[in-house]
JSON list of C-alpha atoms in Angstrom, two decimals:
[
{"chain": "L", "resi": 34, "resn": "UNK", "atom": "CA", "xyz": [110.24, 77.03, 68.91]},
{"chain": "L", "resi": 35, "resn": "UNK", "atom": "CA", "xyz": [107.02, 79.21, 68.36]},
{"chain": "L", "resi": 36, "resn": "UNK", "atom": "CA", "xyz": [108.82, 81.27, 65.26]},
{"chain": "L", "resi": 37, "resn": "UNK", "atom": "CA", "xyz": [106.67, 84.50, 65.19]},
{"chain": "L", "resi": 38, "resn": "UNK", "atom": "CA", "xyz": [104.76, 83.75, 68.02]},
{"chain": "L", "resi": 39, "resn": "UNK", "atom": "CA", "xyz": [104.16, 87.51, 68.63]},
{"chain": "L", "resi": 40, "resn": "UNK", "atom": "CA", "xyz": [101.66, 87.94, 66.15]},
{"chain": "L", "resi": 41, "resn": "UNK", "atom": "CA", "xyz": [99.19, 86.62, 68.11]},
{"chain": "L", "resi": 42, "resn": "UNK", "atom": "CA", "xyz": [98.98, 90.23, 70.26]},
{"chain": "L", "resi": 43, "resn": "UNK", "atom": "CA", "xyz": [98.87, 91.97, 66.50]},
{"chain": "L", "resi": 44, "resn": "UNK", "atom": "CA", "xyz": [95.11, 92.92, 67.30]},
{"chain": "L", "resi": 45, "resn": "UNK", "atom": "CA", "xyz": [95.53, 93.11, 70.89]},
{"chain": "L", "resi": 46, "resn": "UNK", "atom": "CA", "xyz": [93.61, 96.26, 71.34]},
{"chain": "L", "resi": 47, "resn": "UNK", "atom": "CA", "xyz": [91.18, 96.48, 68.69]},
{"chain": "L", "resi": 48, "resn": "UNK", "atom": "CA", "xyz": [90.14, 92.78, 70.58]},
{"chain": "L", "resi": 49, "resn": "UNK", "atom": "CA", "xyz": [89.68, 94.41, 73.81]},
{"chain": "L", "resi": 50, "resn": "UNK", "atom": "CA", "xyz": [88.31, 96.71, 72.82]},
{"chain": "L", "resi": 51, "resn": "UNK", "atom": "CA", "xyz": [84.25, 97.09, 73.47]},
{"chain": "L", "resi": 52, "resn": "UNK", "atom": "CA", "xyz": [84.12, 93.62, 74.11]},
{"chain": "L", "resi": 53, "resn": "UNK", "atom": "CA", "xyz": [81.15, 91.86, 74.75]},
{"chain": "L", "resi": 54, "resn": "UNK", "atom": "CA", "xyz": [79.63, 88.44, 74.51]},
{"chain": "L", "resi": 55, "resn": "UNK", "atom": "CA", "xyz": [79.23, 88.36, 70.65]},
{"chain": "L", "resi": 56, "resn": "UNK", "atom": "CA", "xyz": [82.22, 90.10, 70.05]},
{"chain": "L", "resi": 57, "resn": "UNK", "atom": "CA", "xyz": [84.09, 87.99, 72.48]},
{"chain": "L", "resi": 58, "resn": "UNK", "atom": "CA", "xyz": [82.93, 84.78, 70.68]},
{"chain": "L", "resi": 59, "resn": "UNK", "atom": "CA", "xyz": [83.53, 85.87, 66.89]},
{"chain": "L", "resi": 60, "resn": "UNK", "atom": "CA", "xyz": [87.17, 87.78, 68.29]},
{"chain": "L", "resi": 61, "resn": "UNK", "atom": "CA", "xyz": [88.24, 84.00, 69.64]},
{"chain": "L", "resi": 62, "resn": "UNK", "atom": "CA", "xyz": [87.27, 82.36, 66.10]},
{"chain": "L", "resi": 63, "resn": "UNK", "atom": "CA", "xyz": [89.04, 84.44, 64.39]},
{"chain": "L", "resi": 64, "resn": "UNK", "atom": "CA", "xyz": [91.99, 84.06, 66.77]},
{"chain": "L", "resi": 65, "resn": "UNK", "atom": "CA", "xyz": [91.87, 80.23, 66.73]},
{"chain": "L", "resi": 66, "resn": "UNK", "atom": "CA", "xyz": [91.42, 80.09, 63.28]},
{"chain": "L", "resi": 67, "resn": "UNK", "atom": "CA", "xyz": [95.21, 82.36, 62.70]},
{"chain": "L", "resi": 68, "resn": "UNK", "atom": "CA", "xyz": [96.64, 81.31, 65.95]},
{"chain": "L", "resi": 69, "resn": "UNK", "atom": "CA", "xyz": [95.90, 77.36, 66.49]},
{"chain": "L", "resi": 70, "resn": "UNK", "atom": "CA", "xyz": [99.06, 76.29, 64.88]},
{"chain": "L", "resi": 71, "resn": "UNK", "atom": "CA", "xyz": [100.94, 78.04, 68.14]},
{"chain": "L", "resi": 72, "resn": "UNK", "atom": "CA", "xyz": [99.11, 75.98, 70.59]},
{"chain": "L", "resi": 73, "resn": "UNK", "atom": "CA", "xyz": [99.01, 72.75, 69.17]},
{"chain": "L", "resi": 74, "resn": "UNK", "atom": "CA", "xyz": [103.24, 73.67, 68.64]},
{"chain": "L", "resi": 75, "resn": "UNK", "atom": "CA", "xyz": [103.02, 73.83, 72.18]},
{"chain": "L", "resi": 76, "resn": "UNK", "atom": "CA", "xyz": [101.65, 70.49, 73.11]},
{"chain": "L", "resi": 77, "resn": "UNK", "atom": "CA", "xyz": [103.18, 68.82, 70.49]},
{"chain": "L", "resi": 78, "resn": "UNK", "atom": "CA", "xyz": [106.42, 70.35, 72.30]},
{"chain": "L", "resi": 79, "resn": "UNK", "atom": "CA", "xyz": [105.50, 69.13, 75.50]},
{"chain": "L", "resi": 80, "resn": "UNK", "atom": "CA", "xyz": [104.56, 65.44, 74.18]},
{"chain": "L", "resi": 81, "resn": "UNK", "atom": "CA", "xyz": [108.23, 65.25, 72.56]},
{"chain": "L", "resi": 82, "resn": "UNK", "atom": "CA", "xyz": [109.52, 66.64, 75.85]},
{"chain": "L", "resi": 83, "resn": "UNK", "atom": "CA", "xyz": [110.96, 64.03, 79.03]},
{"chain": "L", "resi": 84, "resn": "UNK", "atom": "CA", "xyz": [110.70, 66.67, 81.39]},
{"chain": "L", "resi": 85, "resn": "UNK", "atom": "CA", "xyz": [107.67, 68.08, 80.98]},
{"chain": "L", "resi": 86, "resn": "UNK", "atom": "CA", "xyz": [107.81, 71.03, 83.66]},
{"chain": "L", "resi": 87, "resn": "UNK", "atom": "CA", "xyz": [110.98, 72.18, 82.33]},
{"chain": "L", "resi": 88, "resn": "UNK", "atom": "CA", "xyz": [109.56, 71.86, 78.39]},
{"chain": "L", "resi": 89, "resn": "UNK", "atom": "CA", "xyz": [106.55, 74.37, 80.39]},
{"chain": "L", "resi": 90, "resn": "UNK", "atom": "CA", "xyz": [108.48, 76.29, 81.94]},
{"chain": "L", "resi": 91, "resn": "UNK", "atom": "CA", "xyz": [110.57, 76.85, 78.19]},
{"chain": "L", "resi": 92, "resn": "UNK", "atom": "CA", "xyz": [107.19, 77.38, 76.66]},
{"chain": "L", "resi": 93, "resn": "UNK", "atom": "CA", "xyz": [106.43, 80.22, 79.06]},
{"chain": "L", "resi": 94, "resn": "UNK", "atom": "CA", "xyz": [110.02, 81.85, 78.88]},
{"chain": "L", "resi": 95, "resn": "UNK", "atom": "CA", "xyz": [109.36, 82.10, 75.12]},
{"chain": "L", "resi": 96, "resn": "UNK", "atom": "CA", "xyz": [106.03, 84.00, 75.78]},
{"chain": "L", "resi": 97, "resn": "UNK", "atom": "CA", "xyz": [107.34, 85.78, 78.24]},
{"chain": "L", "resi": 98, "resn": "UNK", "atom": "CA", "xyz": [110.30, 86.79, 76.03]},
{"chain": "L", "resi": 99, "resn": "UNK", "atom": "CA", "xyz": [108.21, 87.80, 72.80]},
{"chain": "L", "resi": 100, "resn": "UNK", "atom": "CA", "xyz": [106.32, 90.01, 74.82]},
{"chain": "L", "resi": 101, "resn": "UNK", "atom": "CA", "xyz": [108.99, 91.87, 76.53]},
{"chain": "L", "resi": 102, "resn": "UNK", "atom": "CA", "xyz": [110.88, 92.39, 73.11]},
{"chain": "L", "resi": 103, "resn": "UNK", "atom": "CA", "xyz": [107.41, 93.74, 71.97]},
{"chain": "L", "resi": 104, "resn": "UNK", "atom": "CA", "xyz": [106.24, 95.52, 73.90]},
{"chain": "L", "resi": 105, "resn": "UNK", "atom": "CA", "xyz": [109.07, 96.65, 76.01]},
{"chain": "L", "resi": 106, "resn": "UNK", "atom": "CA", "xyz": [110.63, 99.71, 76.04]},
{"chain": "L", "resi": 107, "resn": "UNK", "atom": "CA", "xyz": [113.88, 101.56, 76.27]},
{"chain": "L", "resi": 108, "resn": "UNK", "atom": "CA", "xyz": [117.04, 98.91, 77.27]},
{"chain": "L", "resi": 109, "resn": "UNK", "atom": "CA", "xyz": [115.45, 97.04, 79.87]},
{"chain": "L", "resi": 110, "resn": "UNK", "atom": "CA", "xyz": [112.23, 96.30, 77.74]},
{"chain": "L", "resi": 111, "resn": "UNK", "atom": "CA", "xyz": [110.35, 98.12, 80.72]},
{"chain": "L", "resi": 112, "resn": "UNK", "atom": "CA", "xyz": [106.53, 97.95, 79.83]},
{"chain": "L", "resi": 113, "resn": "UNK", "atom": "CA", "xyz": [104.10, 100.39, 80.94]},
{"chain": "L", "resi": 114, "resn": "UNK", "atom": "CA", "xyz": [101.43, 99.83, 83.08]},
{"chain": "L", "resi": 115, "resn": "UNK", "atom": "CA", "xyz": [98.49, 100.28, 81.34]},
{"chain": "L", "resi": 116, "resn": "UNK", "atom": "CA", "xyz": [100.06, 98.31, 78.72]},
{"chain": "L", "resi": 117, "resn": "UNK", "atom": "CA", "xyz": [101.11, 96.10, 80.87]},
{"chain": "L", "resi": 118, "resn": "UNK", "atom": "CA", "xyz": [96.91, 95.68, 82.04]},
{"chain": "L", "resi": 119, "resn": "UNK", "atom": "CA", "xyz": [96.15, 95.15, 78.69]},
{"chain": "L", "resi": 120, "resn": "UNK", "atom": "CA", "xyz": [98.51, 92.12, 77.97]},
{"chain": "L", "resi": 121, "resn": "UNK", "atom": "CA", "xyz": [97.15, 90.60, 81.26]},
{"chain": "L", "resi": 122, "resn": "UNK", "atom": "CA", "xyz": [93.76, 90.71, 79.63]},
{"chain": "L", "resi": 123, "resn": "UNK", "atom": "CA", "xyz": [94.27, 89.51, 76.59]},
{"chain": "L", "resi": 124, "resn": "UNK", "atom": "CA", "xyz": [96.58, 86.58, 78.29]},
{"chain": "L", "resi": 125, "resn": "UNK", "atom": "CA", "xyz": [93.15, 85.78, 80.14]},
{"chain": "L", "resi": 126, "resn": "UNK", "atom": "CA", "xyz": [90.20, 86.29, 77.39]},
{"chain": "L", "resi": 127, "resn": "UNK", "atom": "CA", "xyz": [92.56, 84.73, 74.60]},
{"chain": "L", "resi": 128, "resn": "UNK", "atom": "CA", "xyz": [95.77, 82.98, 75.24]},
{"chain": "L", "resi": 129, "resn": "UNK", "atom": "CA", "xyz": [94.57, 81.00, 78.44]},
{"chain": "L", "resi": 130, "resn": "UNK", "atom": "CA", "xyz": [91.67, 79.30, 76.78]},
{"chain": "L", "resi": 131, "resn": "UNK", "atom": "CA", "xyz": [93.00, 79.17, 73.99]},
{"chain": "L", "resi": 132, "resn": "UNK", "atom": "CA", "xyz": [95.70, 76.66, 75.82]},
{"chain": "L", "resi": 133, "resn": "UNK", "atom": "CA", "xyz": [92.84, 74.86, 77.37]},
{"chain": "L", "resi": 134, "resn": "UNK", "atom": "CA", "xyz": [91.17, 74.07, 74.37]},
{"chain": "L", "resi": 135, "resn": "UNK", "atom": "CA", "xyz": [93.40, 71.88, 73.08]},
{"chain": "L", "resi": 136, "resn": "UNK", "atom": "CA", "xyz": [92.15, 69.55, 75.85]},
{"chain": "L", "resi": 137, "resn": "UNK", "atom": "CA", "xyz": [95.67, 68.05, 76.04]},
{"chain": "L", "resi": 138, "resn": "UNK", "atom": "CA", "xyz": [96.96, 66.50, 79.19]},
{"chain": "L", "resi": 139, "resn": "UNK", "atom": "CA", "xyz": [99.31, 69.16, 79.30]},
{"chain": "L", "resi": 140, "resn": "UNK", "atom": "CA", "xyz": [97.91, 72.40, 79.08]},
{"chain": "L", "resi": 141, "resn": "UNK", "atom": "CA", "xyz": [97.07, 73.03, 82.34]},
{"chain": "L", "resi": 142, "resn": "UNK", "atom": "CA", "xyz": [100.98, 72.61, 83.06]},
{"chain": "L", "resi": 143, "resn": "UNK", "atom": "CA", "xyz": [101.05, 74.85, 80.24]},
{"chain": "L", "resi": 144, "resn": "UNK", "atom": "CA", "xyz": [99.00, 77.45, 81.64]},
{"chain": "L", "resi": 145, "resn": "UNK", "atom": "CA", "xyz": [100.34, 77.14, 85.24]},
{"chain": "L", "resi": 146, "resn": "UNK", "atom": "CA", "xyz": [104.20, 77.82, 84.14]},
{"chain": "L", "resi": 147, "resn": "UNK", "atom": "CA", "xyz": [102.81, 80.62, 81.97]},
{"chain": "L", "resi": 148, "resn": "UNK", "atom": "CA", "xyz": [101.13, 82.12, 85.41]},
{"chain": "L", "resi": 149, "resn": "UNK", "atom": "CA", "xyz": [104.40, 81.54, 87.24]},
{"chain": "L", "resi": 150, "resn": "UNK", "atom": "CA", "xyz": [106.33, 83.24, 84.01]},
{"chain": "L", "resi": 151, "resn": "UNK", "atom": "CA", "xyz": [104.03, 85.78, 84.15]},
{"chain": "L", "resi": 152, "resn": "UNK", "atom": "CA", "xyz": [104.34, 86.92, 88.00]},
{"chain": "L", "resi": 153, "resn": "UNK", "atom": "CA", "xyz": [108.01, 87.26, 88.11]},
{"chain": "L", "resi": 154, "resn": "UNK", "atom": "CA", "xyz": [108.76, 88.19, 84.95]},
{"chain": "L", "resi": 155, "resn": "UNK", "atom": "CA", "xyz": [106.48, 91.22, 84.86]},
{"chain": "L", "resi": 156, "resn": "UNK", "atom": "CA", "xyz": [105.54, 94.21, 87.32]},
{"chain": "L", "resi": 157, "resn": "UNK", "atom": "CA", "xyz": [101.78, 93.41, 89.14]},
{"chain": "L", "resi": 158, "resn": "UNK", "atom": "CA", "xyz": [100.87, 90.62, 86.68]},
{"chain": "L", "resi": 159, "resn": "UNK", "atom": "CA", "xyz": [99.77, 87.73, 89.09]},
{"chain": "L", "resi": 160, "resn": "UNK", "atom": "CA", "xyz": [97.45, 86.38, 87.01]},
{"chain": "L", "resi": 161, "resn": "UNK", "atom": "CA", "xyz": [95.04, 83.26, 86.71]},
{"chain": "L", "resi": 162, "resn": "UNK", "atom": "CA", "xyz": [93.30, 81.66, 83.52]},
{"chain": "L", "resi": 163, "resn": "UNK", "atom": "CA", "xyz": [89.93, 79.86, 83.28]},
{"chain": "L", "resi": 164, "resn": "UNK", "atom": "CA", "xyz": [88.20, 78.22, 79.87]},
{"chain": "L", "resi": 165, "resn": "UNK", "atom": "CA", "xyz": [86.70, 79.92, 77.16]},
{"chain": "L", "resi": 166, "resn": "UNK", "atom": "CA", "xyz": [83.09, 78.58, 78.28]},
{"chain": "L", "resi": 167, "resn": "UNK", "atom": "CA", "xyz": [83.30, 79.72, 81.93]},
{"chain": "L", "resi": 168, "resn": "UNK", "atom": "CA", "xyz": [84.47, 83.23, 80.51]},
{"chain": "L", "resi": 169, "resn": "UNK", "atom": "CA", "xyz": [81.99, 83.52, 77.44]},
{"chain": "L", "resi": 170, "resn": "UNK", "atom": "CA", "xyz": [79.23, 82.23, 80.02]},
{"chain": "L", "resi": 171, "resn": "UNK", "atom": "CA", "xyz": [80.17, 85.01, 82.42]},
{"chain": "L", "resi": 172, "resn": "UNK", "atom": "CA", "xyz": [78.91, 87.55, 80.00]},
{"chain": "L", "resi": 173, "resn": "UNK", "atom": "CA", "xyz": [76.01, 88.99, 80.22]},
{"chain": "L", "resi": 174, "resn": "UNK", "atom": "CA", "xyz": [75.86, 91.99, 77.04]},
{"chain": "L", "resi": 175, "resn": "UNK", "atom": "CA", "xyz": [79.24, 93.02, 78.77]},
{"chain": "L", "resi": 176, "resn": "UNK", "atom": "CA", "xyz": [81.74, 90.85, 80.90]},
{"chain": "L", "resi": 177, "resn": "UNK", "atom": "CA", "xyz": [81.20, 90.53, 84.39]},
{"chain": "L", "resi": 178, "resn": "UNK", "atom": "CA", "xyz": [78.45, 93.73, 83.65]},
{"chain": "L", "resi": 179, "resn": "UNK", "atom": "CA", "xyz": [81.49, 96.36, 82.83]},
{"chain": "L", "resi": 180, "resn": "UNK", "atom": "CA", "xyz": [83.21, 97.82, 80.06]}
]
């Protein structure tokens, strides 16, 4: 499931970085437009699935496993901090709506299990997700006015 999944975070910084509205909105196309395939994978998972907390749950073990192998380091895949920050971002601007614009019944599940994953699977990463309208209507020249 999700073969090569970790090539969504191959731009990871170069999308974070500088980002503002414009860049925000052409950095999403482009992601879509190479990343879709994961996310419909995803919901076409959880429409095959009978137990569709545990296929969610799955789904976010995966994630949560592809990032750890790459960006971990040393034996226990320990991730920095600041790297960590970053991956929390980019979970947010990108891989959250992304989820949510499939507009399946499911993602939300998706996305929830993903925030659970996320929480006690990595060091100060209690995070939360929104859409991509609320978050590209939340910038002005600059998200939330900083950066």
């Amino acid at each position: 499931m999700l073969d090569k999944i970790e090539t969504m975070f191959d731009n990871m910084n170069g999308m974070l970085k500088k980002l503002k509205k414009k860049s925000y909105e052409e950095n999403m196309r482009q992601f879509l437009n190479k990343n879709n395939h994961y996310f419909c994978e995803m919901m076409d998972y959880m429409d095959a699935a009978e137990e569709k907390e545990k296929a969610a749950e799955e789904i976010a073990a995966v994630l949560g496993e592809c990032v750890e192998d790459m960006f971990g380091k040393g034996s226990k895949n320990k991730i920095t901090s600041p790297v960590q920050t970053d991956i929390n971002f980019f979970m947010i601007y990108y891989i959250f709506p992304a989820i949510l614009k499939t507009e399946h019944e499911y993602c939300r599940l998706v996305a929830d299990s993903i925030c659970s994953e996320w929480k006690t699977r990595f060091k100060n990463s209690e995070i939360g997700y929104t859409d991509y309208d609320s978050l590209y209507d939340s910038f002005r020249e600059k998200i939330f006015g900083i950066f």
